Short mmCIF file of C-alpha atoms in Angstrom, two decimals:
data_model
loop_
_atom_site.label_atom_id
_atom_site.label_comp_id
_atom_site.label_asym_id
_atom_site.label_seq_id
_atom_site.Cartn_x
_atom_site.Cartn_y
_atom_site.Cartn_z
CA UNK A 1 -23.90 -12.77 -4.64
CA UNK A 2 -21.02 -10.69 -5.35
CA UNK A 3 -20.01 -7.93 -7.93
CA UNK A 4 -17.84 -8.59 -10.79
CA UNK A 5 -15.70 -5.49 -11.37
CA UNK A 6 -15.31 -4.17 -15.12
CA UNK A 7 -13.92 -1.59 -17.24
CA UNK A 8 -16.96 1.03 -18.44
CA UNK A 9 -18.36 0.10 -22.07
CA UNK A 10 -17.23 3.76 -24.11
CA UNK A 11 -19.92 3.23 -26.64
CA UNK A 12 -22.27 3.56 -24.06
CA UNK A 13 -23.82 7.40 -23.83
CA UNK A 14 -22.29 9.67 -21.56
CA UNK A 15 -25.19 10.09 -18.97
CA UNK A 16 -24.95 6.03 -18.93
CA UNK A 17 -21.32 6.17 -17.85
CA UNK A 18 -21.81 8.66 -15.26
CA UNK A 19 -24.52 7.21 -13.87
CA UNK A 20 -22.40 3.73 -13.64
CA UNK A 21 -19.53 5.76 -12.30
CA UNK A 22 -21.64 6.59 -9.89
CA UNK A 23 -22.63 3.10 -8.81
CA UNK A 24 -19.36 1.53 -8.92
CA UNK A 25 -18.07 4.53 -6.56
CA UNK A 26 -20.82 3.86 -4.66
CA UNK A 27 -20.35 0.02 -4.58
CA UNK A 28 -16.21 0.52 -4.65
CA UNK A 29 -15.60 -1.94 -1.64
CA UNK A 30 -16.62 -4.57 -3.36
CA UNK A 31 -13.70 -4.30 -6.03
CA UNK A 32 -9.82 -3.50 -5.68
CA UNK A 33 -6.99 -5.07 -3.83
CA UNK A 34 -7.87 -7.06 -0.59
CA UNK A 35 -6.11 -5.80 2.74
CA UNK A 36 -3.03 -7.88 4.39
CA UNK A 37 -2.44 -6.85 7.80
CA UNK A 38 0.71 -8.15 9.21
CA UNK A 39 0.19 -10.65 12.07
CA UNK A 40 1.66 -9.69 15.79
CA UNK A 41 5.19 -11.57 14.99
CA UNK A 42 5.45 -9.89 12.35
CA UNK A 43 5.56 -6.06 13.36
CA UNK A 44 5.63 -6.54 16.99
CA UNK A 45 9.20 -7.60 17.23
CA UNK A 46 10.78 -5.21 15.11
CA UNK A 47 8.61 -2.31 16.73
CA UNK A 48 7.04 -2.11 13.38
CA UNK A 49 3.79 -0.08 14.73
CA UNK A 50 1.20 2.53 13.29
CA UNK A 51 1.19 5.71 15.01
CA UNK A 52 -1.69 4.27 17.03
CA UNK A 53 0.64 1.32 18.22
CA UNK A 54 -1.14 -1.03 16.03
CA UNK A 55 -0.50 -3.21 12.74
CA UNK A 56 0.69 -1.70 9.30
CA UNK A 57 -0.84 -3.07 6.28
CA UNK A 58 -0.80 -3.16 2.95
CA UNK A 59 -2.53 -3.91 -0.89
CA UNK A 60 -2.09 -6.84 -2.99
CA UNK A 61 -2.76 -8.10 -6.46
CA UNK A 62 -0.94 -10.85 -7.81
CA UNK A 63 0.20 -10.93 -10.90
CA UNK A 64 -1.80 -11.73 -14.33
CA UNK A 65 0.59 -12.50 -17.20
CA UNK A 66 -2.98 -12.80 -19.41
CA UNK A 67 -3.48 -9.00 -18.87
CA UNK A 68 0.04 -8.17 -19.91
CA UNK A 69 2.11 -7.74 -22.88
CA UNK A 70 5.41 -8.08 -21.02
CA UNK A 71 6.82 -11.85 -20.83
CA UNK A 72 8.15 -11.31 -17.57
CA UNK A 73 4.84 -10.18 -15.76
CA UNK A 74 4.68 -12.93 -13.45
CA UNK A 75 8.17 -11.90 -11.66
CA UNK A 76 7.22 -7.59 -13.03
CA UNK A 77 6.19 -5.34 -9.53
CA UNK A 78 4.63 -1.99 -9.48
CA UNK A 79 4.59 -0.92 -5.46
CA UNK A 80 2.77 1.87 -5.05
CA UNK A 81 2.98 4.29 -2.16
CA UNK A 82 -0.37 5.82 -1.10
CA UNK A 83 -0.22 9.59 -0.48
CA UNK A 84 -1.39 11.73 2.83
CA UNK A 85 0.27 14.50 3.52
CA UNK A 86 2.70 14.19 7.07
CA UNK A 87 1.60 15.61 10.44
CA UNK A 88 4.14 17.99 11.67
CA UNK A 89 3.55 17.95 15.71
CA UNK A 90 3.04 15.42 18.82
CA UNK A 91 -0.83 17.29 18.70
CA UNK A 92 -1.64 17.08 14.95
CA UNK A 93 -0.13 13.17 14.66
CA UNK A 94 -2.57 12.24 17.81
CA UNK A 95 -5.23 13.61 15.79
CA UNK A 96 -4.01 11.16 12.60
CA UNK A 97 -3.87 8.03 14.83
CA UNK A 98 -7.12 8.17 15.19
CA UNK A 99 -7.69 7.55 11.51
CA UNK A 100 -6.84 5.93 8.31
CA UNK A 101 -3.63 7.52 8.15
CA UNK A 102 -2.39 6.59 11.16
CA UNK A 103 -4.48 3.44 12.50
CA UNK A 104 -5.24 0.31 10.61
CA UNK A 105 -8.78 -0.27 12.02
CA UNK A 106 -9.68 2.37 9.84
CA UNK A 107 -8.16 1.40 6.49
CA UNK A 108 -10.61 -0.43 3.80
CA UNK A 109 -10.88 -3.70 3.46
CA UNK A 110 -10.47 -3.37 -0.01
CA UNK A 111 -8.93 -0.66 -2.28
CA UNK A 112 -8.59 0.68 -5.87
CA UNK A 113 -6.02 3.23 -7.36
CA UNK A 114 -6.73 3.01 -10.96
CA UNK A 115 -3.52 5.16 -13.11
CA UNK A 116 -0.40 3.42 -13.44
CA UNK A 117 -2.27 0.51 -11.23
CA UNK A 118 -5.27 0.20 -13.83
CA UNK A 119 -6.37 -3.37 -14.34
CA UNK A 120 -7.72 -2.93 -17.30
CA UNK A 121 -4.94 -4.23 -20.24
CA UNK A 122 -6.60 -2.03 -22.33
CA UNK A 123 -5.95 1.00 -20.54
CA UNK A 124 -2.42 -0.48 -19.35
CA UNK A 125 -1.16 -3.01 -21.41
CA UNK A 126 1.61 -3.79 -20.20
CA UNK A 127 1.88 -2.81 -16.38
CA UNK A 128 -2.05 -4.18 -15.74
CA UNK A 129 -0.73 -8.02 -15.50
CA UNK A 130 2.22 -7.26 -12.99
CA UNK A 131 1.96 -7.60 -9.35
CA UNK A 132 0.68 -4.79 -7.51
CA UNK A 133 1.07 -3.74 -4.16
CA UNK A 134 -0.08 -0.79 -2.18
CA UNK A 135 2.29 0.65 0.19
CA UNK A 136 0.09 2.30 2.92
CA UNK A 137 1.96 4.72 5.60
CA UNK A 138 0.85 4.91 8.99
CA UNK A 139 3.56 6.71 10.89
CA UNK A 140 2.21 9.95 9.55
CA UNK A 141 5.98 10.45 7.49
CA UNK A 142 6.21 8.70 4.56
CA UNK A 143 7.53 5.51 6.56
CA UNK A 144 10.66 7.73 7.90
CA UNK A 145 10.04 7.80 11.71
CA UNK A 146 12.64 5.58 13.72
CA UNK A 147 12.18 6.70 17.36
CA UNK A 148 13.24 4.03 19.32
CA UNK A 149 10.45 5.37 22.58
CA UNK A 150 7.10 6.60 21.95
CA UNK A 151 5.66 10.33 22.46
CA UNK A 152 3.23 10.60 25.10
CA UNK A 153 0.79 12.79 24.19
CA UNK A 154 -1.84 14.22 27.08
CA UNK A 155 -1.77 10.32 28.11
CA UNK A 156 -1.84 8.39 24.74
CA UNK A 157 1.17 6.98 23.51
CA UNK A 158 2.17 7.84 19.80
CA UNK A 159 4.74 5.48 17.56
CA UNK A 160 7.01 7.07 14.83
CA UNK A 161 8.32 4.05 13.31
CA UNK A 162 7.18 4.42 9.51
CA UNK A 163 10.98 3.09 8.85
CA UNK A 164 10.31 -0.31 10.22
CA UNK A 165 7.08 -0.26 9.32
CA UNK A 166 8.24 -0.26 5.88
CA UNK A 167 11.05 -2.80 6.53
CA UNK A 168 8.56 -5.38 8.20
CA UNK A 169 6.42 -4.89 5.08
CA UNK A 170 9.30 -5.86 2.78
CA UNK A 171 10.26 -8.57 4.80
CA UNK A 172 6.90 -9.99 4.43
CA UNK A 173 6.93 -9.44 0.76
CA UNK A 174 10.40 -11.00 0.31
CA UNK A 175 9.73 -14.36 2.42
CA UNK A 176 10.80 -16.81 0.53
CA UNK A 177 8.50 -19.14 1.92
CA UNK A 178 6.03 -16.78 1.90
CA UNK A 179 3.12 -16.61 -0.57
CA UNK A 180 4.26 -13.32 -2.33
CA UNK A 181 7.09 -13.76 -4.44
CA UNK A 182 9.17 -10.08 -4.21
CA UNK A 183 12.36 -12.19 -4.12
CA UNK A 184 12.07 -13.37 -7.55
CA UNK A 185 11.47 -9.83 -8.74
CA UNK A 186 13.33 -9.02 -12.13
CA UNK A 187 11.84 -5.77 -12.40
CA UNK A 188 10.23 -3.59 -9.97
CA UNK A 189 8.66 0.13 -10.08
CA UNK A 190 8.50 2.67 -7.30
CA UNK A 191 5.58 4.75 -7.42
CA UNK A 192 3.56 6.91 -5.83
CA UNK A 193 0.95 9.56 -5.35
CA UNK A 194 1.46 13.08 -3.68
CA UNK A 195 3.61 12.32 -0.11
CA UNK A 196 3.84 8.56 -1.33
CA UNK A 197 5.87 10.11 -4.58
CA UNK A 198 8.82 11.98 -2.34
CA UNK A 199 8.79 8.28 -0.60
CA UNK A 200 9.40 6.02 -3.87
CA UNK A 201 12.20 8.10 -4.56
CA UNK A 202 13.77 7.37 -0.37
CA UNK A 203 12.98 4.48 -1.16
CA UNK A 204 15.35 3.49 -3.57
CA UNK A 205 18.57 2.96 -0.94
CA UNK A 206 16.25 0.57 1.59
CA UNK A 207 15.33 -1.62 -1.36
CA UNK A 208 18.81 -2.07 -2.50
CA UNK A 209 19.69 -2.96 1.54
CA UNK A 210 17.10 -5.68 0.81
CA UNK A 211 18.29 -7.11 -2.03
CA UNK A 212 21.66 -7.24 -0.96
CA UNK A 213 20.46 -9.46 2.06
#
């Protein structure tokens, strides 16, 4: 069986909505964007790696022109980068590559934003229908590491390469023989939550490198 993932009735009474809040927190890995991790040729051979040394990853949602009042939905982006704060030492980022935010083993298989991501046309009428990706940083910098050797930290080896982490993510998205479509963008936003906010706004210079090429 599976679960079919809908906006919460508001005529129903408040202690009904909470309660179904509830349940669909609860149940939330059965709804939202389905992971893509990038395959070894991929990341490997631009030394795209986590701070673990593994695969980045990333969210996606094509787009659904039905849930949108803008004509150009189908070719309309909103990539979102996820916030996480940064470590700030060889120590702290060990500690991060052992998790979510720094090691894709550990990020969902599936996963919802909501905001200015919201599926639900009536709650975004215009932005729901676009593509939507989720940017997710694993370098533990808002995809702005670039050291060319690792850090060896009491014995484990530690990767600050968020920069071509977020380069071998674009590439992927740009392919034009891909099955993602960025390279037909005619509009795209740059969003993002908390540390994933100071990066949509660095971000603006690499995505111009891209189109140009």
């Amino acid at each position: 069986s599976s679960m079919r993932c809908s906006p919460l009735d508001q005529s129903l009474p408040t202690h009904a909505m909470v309660k179904i809040a509830f349940l669909a927190a609860l149940f939330s890995g059965a709804c939202g964007m389905p992971l893509t991790l990038l395959t070894e040729e991929q990341y490997a051979t631009q030394g795209a790696f986590c701070l673990d040394g593994g695969a980045p990853g990333f969210y996606f949602k094509a787009a659904d022109p039905s849930k949108s009042s803008d004509t150009a939905a189908s070719t309309s982006w909103v990539l979102y980068f996820k916030g996480g704060g940064w470590c700030y030492n060889e120590k702290d980022c060990k500690s991060r590559a052992a998790g979510s935010l720094g090691n894709s083993s550990h990020f969902p298989a599936k996963y919802t934003v909501g905001g200015i991501l919201d599926e639900n046309p009536t709650a975004s009428p215009v932005l729901a229908g676009y593509n939507h990706v989720v940017l997710w940083y694993c370098d533990g910098a808002s995809f702005s590491g670039d050291a060319e050797q690792p850090a060896d930290v009491d014995g484990t080896k530690i990767y600050f390469r968020g920069r071509r982490v977020l380069d071998a993510i674009l590439d992927v998205l740009l392919d034009s023989s891909g099955p993602y479509g960025l390279n037909h963008a005619t509009q795209v936003l740059l969003s993002g939550g908390s540390a994933g906010g100071v990066t949509s706004v660095g971000c603006l210079s690499r995505t111009d490198r891209h189109r140009a090429t």
